[in-house]
């Protein structure tokens, strides 16, 4: 069965950096686009970024462009999100999702808290 | 960028009622529209993709319709386990914007 497991969240100070990881299993990871989606406490869903199967196509939401970098390692079945210059409004649960038919499988999420 | 607007933002209905949620795109998106259900404290779940195709395992009381700019999610007979927030999302191109959500409660 498809499994997506995020890690790397935690508490970070404003201006700091964090790298999220997502370990995928149960499907051919290299065949699928992948997304990061976040949800601030008590708020709705916000699409953050996606990356094509071969990493040739990458898009970001305007809110993170220039600060976040998505990447993947198909040999390790892993997706990453490097987050720099973090701000308080980046505080959210970050979900890794398989970007098929929208987002057909989601991980459990990892909480990122940006606070001094 | 294309904006996705859901209405209403919340609703309260009785068990057995027919419930309809609408999602409007600010530009034409064809049928590249997905609906998700997020129960309190849980991970979002894909209900419908391609505007009207039910994801495997989703109860048949859920249905979707629409194309172009106007879309609808219908619950034909609301059940207590349907209490959740529902989101639409466009996925024809980036950014893959979500609607703001519709919270469904039982009256």
PDB file of C-alpha atoms in Angstrom:
ATOM      1  CA  UNK A   1       0.000   0.000   0.000  1.00  0.00           C
ATOM      2  CA  UNK A   2       1.055   3.582  -0.642  1.00  0.00           C
ATOM      3  CA  UNK A   3       2.815   5.199   2.299  1.00  0.00           C
ATOM      4  CA  UNK A   4       4.232   8.683   2.652  1.00  0.00           C
ATOM      5  CA  UNK A   5       6.092   9.533   5.850  1.00  0.00           C
ATOM      6  CA  UNK A   6       7.265  13.075   6.526  1.00  0.00           C
ATOM      7  CA  UNK A   7      10.012  14.044   8.943  1.00  0.00           C
ATOM      8  CA  UNK A   8      12.162  17.014   9.827  1.00  0.00           C
ATOM      9  CA  UNK A   9       9.634  19.373  11.370  1.00  0.00           C
ATOM     10  CA  UNK A  10      10.217  21.212  14.601  1.00  0.00           C
ATOM     11  CA  UNK A  11      10.648  24.566  16.285  1.00  0.00           C
ATOM     12  CA  UNK A  12      12.845  27.106  14.509  1.00  0.00           C
ATOM     13  CA  UNK A  13      13.503  30.799  15.048  1.00  0.00           C
ATOM     14  CA  UNK A  14      12.441  33.412  12.496  1.00  0.00           C
ATOM     15  CA  UNK A  15      15.056  33.635   9.765  1.00  0.00           C
ATOM     16  CA  UNK A  16      16.140  30.056  10.368  1.00  0.00           C
ATOM     17  CA  UNK A  17      16.172  27.035   8.099  1.00  0.00           C
ATOM     18  CA  UNK A  18      14.701  23.559   8.134  1.00  0.00           C
ATOM     19  CA  UNK A  19      14.753  20.618   5.747  1.00  0.00           C
ATOM     20  CA  UNK A  20      11.715  18.382   5.473  1.00  0.00           C
ATOM     21  CA  UNK A  21      11.875  14.857   4.099  1.00  0.00           C
ATOM     22  CA  UNK A  22       9.202  12.510   2.816  1.00  0.00           C
ATOM     23  CA  UNK A  23       9.873   8.793   2.462  1.00  0.00           C
ATOM     24  CA  UNK A  24       7.668   7.091  -0.100  1.00  0.00           C
ATOM     25  CA  UNK A  25       6.838   3.397  -0.454  1.00  0.00           C
ATOM     26  CA  UNK A  26       4.248   1.132  -2.036  1.00  0.00           C
ATOM     27  CA  UNK A  27       4.419   2.647  -5.516  1.00  0.00           C
ATOM     28  CA  UNK A  28       6.949   3.478  -8.237  1.00  0.00           C
ATOM     29  CA  UNK A  29       8.073   6.825  -6.853  1.00  0.00           C
ATOM     30  CA  UNK A  30       9.960   7.834  -9.990  1.00  0.00           C
ATOM     31  CA  UNK A  31       6.752   7.704 -12.068  1.00  0.00           C
ATOM     32  CA  UNK A  32       4.887  10.415 -10.150  1.00  0.00           C
ATOM     33  CA  UNK A  33       4.892  14.154  -9.618  1.00  0.00           C
ATOM     34  CA  UNK A  34       5.000  15.015  -5.920  1.00  0.00           C
ATOM     35  CA  UNK A  35       3.697  17.991  -3.956  1.00  0.00           C
ATOM     36  CA  UNK A  36       4.103  19.761  -0.649  1.00  0.00           C
ATOM     37  CA  UNK A  37       0.921  21.197   0.852  1.00  0.00           C
ATOM     38  CA  UNK A  38       0.660  23.010   4.167  1.00  0.00           C
ATOM     39  CA  UNK A  39      -2.031  23.932   6.658  1.00  0.00           C
ATOM     40  CA  UNK A  40      -1.582  26.671   9.236  1.00  0.00           C
ATOM     41  CA  UNK A  41      -3.254  26.074  12.621  1.00  0.00           C
ATOM     42  CA  UNK A  42      -7.025  26.404  12.249  1.00  0.00           C
ATOM     43  CA  UNK A  43      -6.710  27.420   8.603  1.00  0.00           C
ATOM     44  CA  UNK A  44      -7.317  25.901   5.191  1.00  0.00           C
ATOM     45  CA  UNK A  45      -5.051  24.013   2.834  1.00  0.00           C
ATOM     46  CA  UNK A  46      -2.332  25.853   0.916  1.00  0.00           C
ATOM     47  CA  UNK A  47      -0.487  24.289  -2.003  1.00  0.00           C
ATOM     48  CA  UNK A  48       3.246  25.009  -1.614  1.00  0.00           C
ATOM     49  CA  UNK A  49       5.154  23.351  -4.447  1.00  0.00           C
ATOM     50  CA  UNK A  50       5.374  20.444  -6.843  1.00  0.00           C
ATOM     51  CA  UNK A  51       8.095  18.643  -8.716  1.00  0.00           C
ATOM     52  CA  UNK A  52       7.853  16.454 -11.795  1.00  0.00           C
ATOM     53  CA  UNK A  53       8.942  12.831 -11.830  1.00  0.00           C
ATOM     54  CA  UNK A  54      12.348  13.635 -13.285  1.00  0.00           C
ATOM     55  CA  UNK A  55      12.769  16.984 -11.479  1.00  0.00           C
ATOM     56  CA  UNK A  56      12.660  18.954 -14.729  1.00  0.00           C
ATOM     57  CA  UNK A  57       9.482  20.856 -13.820  1.00  0.00           C
ATOM     58  CA  UNK A  58       9.165  22.671 -10.508  1.00  0.00           C
ATOM     59  CA  UNK A  59       6.658  25.274  -9.335  1.00  0.00           C
ATOM     60  CA  UNK A  60       6.214  27.206  -6.112  1.00  0.00           C
ATOM     61  CA  UNK A  61       3.490  29.251  -4.508  1.00  0.00           C
ATOM     62  CA  UNK A  62       4.315  32.961  -4.527  1.00  0.00           C
ATOM     63  CA  UNK A  63       4.351  32.913  -0.722  1.00  0.00           C
ATOM     64  CA  UNK A  64       7.456  30.665  -0.643  1.00  0.00           C
ATOM     65  CA  UNK A  65       9.168  31.451  -3.936  1.00  0.00           C
ATOM     66  CA  UNK A  66      12.845  32.294  -3.423  1.00  0.00           C
ATOM     67  CA  UNK A  67      12.877  30.863   0.101  1.00  0.00           C
ATOM     68  CA  UNK A  68      11.863  27.206  -0.341  1.00  0.00           C
ATOM     69  CA  UNK A  69      13.435  24.580  -2.609  1.00  0.00           C
ATOM     70  CA  UNK A  70      11.798  21.301  -3.515  1.00  0.00           C
ATOM     71  CA  UNK A  71      13.878  18.332  -4.633  1.00  0.00           C
ATOM     72  CA  UNK A  72      13.702  14.580  -4.892  1.00  0.00           C
ATOM     73  CA  UNK A  73      15.975  11.548  -4.970  1.00  0.00           C
ATOM     74  CA  UNK A  74      14.310   8.804  -6.982  1.00  0.00           C
ATOM     75  CA  UNK A  75      17.001   6.304  -6.000  1.00  0.00           C
ATOM     76  CA  UNK A  76      16.041   6.835  -2.360  1.00  0.00           C
ATOM     77  CA  UNK A  77      12.281   7.209  -2.972  1.00  0.00           C
ATOM     78  CA  UNK A  78      12.453  10.500  -1.143  1.00  0.00           C
ATOM     79  CA  UNK A  79      11.065  14.016  -1.507  1.00  0.00           C
ATOM     80  CA  UNK A  80      12.542  17.059   0.206  1.00  0.00           C
ATOM     81  CA  UNK A  81      11.666  20.640   1.033  1.00  0.00           C
ATOM     82  CA  UNK A  82      14.483  22.989   2.013  1.00  0.00           C
ATOM     83  CA  UNK A  83      12.992  25.962   3.836  1.00  0.00           C
ATOM     84  CA  UNK A  84      15.111  29.067   4.376  1.00  0.00           C
ATOM     85  CA  UNK A  85      14.390  32.527   5.789  1.00  0.00           C
ATOM     86  CA  UNK A  86      11.475  31.099   7.723  1.00  0.00           C
ATOM     87  CA  UNK A  87       8.781  33.471   9.002  1.00  0.00           C
ATOM     88  CA  UNK A  88       6.077  33.152  11.613  1.00  0.00           C
ATOM     89  CA  UNK A  89       3.453  32.738   8.900  1.00  0.00           C
ATOM     90  CA  UNK A  90       5.238  29.594   7.678  1.00  0.00           C
ATOM     91  CA  UNK A  91       4.044  27.867  10.853  1.00  0.00           C
ATOM     92  CA  UNK A  92       1.941  24.938   9.648  1.00  0.00           C
ATOM     93  CA  UNK A  93       1.596  21.225   9.241  1.00  0.00           C
ATOM     94  CA  UNK A  94       3.454  20.308   6.055  1.00  0.00           C
ATOM     95  CA  UNK A  95       2.062  17.406   4.064  1.00  0.00           C
ATOM     96  CA  UNK A  96       3.805  15.444   1.360  1.00  0.00           C
ATOM     97  CA  UNK A  97       1.357  14.227  -1.294  1.00  0.00           C
ATOM     98  CA  UNK A  98       1.438  12.249  -4.494  1.00  0.00           C
ATOM     99  CA  UNK A  99       0.405  14.755  -7.145  1.00  0.00           C
ATOM    100  CA  UNK A 100      -1.891  12.487  -9.172  1.00  0.00           C
ATOM    101  CA  UNK A 101      -5.533  13.422  -9.785  1.00  0.00           C
ATOM    102  CA  UNK A 102      -4.863  16.412  -7.587  1.00  0.00           C
ATOM    103  CA  UNK A 103      -3.349  14.722  -4.584  1.00  0.00           C
ATOM    104  CA  UNK A 104      -4.441  11.118  -4.222  1.00  0.00           C
ATOM    105  CA  UNK A 105      -2.250  10.068  -1.284  1.00  0.00           C
ATOM    106  CA  UNK A 106      -1.099  12.188   1.647  1.00  0.00           C
ATOM    107  CA  UNK A 107       1.353  11.662   4.459  1.00  0.00           C
ATOM    108  CA  UNK A 108       0.447  12.306   8.080  1.00  0.00           C
ATOM    109  CA  UNK A 109       2.237  15.639   8.039  1.00  0.00           C
ATOM    110  CA  UNK A 110       5.059  17.221  10.021  1.00  0.00           C
ATOM    111  CA  UNK A 111       4.601  20.324  12.150  1.00  0.00           C
ATOM    112  CA  UNK A 112       6.838  23.314  11.566  1.00  0.00           C
ATOM    113  CA  UNK A 113       6.687  26.061  14.178  1.00  0.00           C
ATOM    114  CA  UNK A 114       8.492  29.334  13.565  1.00  0.00           C
ATOM    115  CA  UNK A 115       8.784  31.303  16.776  1.00  0.00           C
ATOM    116  CA  UNK A 116      11.362  33.143  18.822  1.00  0.00           C
TER     117      UNK A 116
ATOM    118  CA  UNK B   1      -3.301  33.300 -10.925  1.00  0.00           C
ATOM    119  CA  UNK B   2      -6.646  31.519 -10.911  1.00  0.00           C
ATOM    120  CA  UNK B   3      -8.649  31.916  -7.702  1.00  0.00           C
ATOM    121  CA  UNK B   4     -10.939  29.207  -6.335  1.00  0.00           C
ATOM    122  CA  UNK B   5     -13.985  30.367  -4.381  1.00  0.00           C
ATOM    123  CA  UNK B   6     -16.151  27.977  -2.409  1.00  0.00           C
ATOM    124  CA  UNK B   7     -19.613  28.632  -1.048  1.00  0.00           C
ATOM    125  CA  UNK B   8     -20.948  28.495   1.502  1.00  0.00           C
ATOM    126  CA  UNK B   9     -18.089  28.733   3.993  1.00  0.00           C
ATOM    127  CA  UNK B  10     -20.107  26.652   6.427  1.00  0.00           C
ATOM    128  CA  UNK B  11     -23.447  24.898   6.564  1.00  0.00           C
ATOM    129  CA  UNK B  12     -25.563  22.983   9.030  1.00  0.00           C
ATOM    130  CA  UNK B  13     -27.938  20.286   7.802  1.00  0.00           C
ATOM    131  CA  UNK B  14     -29.921  17.374   9.176  1.00  0.00           C
ATOM    132  CA  UNK B  15     -29.052  13.719   8.766  1.00  0.00           C
ATOM    133  CA  UNK B  16     -30.511  12.544   5.477  1.00  0.00           C
ATOM    134  CA  UNK B  17     -30.499  15.988   3.869  1.00  0.00           C
ATOM    135  CA  UNK B  18     -29.078  16.645   0.434  1.00  0.00           C
ATOM    136  CA  UNK B  19     -26.083  18.962   0.722  1.00  0.00           C
ATOM    137  CA  UNK B  20     -24.523  20.959  -2.094  1.00  0.00           C
ATOM    138  CA  UNK B  21     -21.204  22.826  -2.057  1.00  0.00           C
ATOM    139  CA  UNK B  22     -20.090  24.960  -4.949  1.00  0.00           C
ATOM    140  CA  UNK B  23     -16.619  25.894  -6.174  1.00  0.00           C
ATOM    141  CA  UNK B  24     -16.017  28.599  -8.752  1.00  0.00           C
ATOM    142  CA  UNK B  25     -12.770  29.167 -10.630  1.00  0.00           C
ATOM    143  CA  UNK B  26     -11.869  32.684 -11.770  1.00  0.00           C
ATOM    144  CA  UNK B  27     -10.841  31.278 -15.187  1.00  0.00           C
ATOM    145  CA  UNK B  28     -11.693  28.153 -17.161  1.00  0.00           C
ATOM    146  CA  UNK B  29      -9.968  25.028 -15.831  1.00  0.00           C
ATOM    147  CA  UNK B  30     -11.758  22.330 -17.838  1.00  0.00           C
ATOM    148  CA  UNK B  31     -12.468  19.417 -15.532  1.00  0.00           C
ATOM    149  CA  UNK B  32      -9.162  19.466 -13.619  1.00  0.00           C
ATOM    150  CA  UNK B  33     -10.902  19.801 -10.284  1.00  0.00           C
ATOM    151  CA  UNK B  34     -10.595  17.649  -7.164  1.00  0.00           C
ATOM    152  CA  UNK B  35     -12.628  17.559  -3.950  1.00  0.00           C
ATOM    153  CA  UNK B  36     -11.214  16.578  -0.559  1.00  0.00           C
ATOM    154  CA  UNK B  37     -12.726  15.774   2.792  1.00  0.00           C
ATOM    155  CA  UNK B  38     -10.857  16.630   5.985  1.00  0.00           C
ATOM    156  CA  UNK B  39     -12.330  15.363   9.217  1.00  0.00           C
ATOM    157  CA  UNK B  40     -11.307  17.129  12.438  1.00  0.00           C
ATOM    158  CA  UNK B  41      -7.713  16.315  13.341  1.00  0.00           C
ATOM    159  CA  UNK B  42      -7.247  14.095  10.297  1.00  0.00           C
ATOM    160  CA  UNK B  43      -5.384  14.149   7.010  1.00  0.00           C
ATOM    161  CA  UNK B  44      -7.292  15.330   3.922  1.00  0.00           C
ATOM    162  CA  UNK B  45      -8.734  12.558   1.773  1.00  0.00           C
ATOM    163  CA  UNK B  46      -9.371  12.670  -1.972  1.00  0.00           C
ATOM    164  CA  UNK B  47     -13.065  12.197  -2.717  1.00  0.00           C
ATOM    165  CA  UNK B  48     -13.485  13.166  -6.364  1.00  0.00           C
ATOM    166  CA  UNK B  49     -11.122  13.937  -9.229  1.00  0.00           C
ATOM    167  CA  UNK B  50     -11.644  15.095 -12.792  1.00  0.00           C
ATOM    168  CA  UNK B  51     -14.640  17.019 -11.435  1.00  0.00           C
ATOM    169  CA  UNK B  52     -16.952  13.999 -11.340  1.00  0.00           C
ATOM    170  CA  UNK B  53     -14.999  10.747 -10.890  1.00  0.00           C
ATOM    171  CA  UNK B  54     -15.373   9.106  -7.500  1.00  0.00           C
ATOM    172  CA  UNK B  55     -12.117   7.971  -5.932  1.00  0.00           C
ATOM    173  CA  UNK B  56     -12.046   4.266  -5.114  1.00  0.00           C
ATOM    174  CA  UNK B  57     -13.687   3.440  -1.802  1.00  0.00           C
ATOM    175  CA  UNK B  58     -15.649   6.686  -1.490  1.00  0.00           C
ATOM    176  CA  UNK B  59     -19.354   6.181  -0.718  1.00  0.00           C
ATOM    177  CA  UNK B  60     -21.697   6.677  -3.654  1.00  0.00           C
ATOM    178  CA  UNK B  61     -23.668   9.352  -1.787  1.00  0.00           C
ATOM    179  CA  UNK B  62     -20.867  11.715  -2.814  1.00  0.00           C
ATOM    180  CA  UNK B  63     -20.951  13.076  -6.349  1.00  0.00           C
ATOM    181  CA  UNK B  64     -19.333  15.864  -8.305  1.00  0.00           C
ATOM    182  CA  UNK B  65     -20.306  17.798 -11.382  1.00  0.00           C
ATOM    183  CA  UNK B  66     -19.312  20.761 -13.466  1.00  0.00           C
ATOM    184  CA  UNK B  67     -16.747  21.933 -15.961  1.00  0.00           C
ATOM    185  CA  UNK B  68     -15.163  25.171 -17.038  1.00  0.00           C
ATOM    186  CA  UNK B  69     -15.516  27.479 -14.055  1.00  0.00           C
ATOM    187  CA  UNK B  70     -18.417  26.137 -11.980  1.00  0.00           C
ATOM    188  CA  UNK B  71     -18.331  22.933  -9.969  1.00  0.00           C
ATOM    189  CA  UNK B  72     -20.511  21.220  -7.398  1.00  0.00           C
ATOM    190  CA  UNK B  73     -19.989  18.603  -4.704  1.00  0.00           C
ATOM    191  CA  UNK B  74     -23.202  16.910  -3.594  1.00  0.00           C
ATOM    192  CA  UNK B  75     -23.840  14.642  -0.638  1.00  0.00           C
ATOM    193  CA  UNK B  76     -27.140  12.975  -1.481  1.00  0.00           C
ATOM    194  CA  UNK B  77     -28.005  11.938   2.084  1.00  0.00           C
ATOM    195  CA  UNK B  78     -25.902  13.505   4.817  1.00  0.00           C
ATOM    196  CA  UNK B  79     -24.565  11.073   7.397  1.00  0.00           C
ATOM    197  CA  UNK B  80     -23.041  11.830  10.829  1.00  0.00           C
ATOM    198  CA  UNK B  81     -19.636  10.623   9.603  1.00  0.00           C
ATOM    199  CA  UNK B  82     -19.689  13.299   6.875  1.00  0.00           C
ATOM    200  CA  UNK B  83     -18.994  16.051   9.406  1.00  0.00           C
ATOM    201  CA  UNK B  84     -15.844  17.579   7.960  1.00  0.00           C
ATOM    202  CA  UNK B  85     -14.404  20.467   6.016  1.00  0.00           C
ATOM    203  CA  UNK B  86     -14.501  20.045   2.250  1.00  0.00           C
ATOM    204  CA  UNK B  87     -12.017  21.641  -0.142  1.00  0.00           C
ATOM    205  CA  UNK B  88     -11.855  21.957  -3.893  1.00  0.00           C
ATOM    206  CA  UNK B  89      -8.536  22.207  -5.759  1.00  0.00           C
ATOM    207  CA  UNK B  90      -7.637  22.999  -9.331  1.00  0.00           C
ATOM    208  CA  UNK B  91      -4.810  20.952 -10.792  1.00  0.00           C
ATOM    209  CA  UNK B  92      -4.676  21.838 -14.483  1.00  0.00           C
ATOM    210  CA  UNK B  93      -1.654  24.074 -13.933  1.00  0.00           C
ATOM    211  CA  UNK B  94       0.412  25.728 -11.224  1.00  0.00           C
ATOM    212  CA  UNK B  95      -0.368  27.097  -8.754  1.00  0.00           C
ATOM    213  CA  UNK B  96      -2.632  24.227  -7.742  1.00  0.00           C
ATOM    214  CA  UNK B  97      -4.872  26.437  -5.660  1.00  0.00           C
ATOM    215  CA  UNK B  98      -7.343  25.202  -3.056  1.00  0.00           C
ATOM    216  CA  UNK B  99     -10.669  26.764  -2.228  1.00  0.00           C
ATOM    217  CA  UNK B 100     -11.006  28.188   1.256  1.00  0.00           C
ATOM    218  CA  UNK B 101     -13.057  25.247   2.519  1.00  0.00           C
ATOM    219  CA  UNK B 102     -16.649  24.531   3.512  1.00  0.00           C
ATOM    220  CA  UNK B 103     -17.339  23.267   7.023  1.00  0.00           C
ATOM    221  CA  UNK B 104     -20.264  20.836   7.183  1.00  0.00           C
ATOM    222  CA  UNK B 105     -22.018  20.219  10.489  1.00  0.00           C
ATOM    223  CA  UNK B 106     -25.056  18.263  11.617  1.00  0.00           C
ATOM    224  CA  UNK B 107     -28.067  20.282  12.748  1.00  0.00           C
TER     225      UNK B 107
END
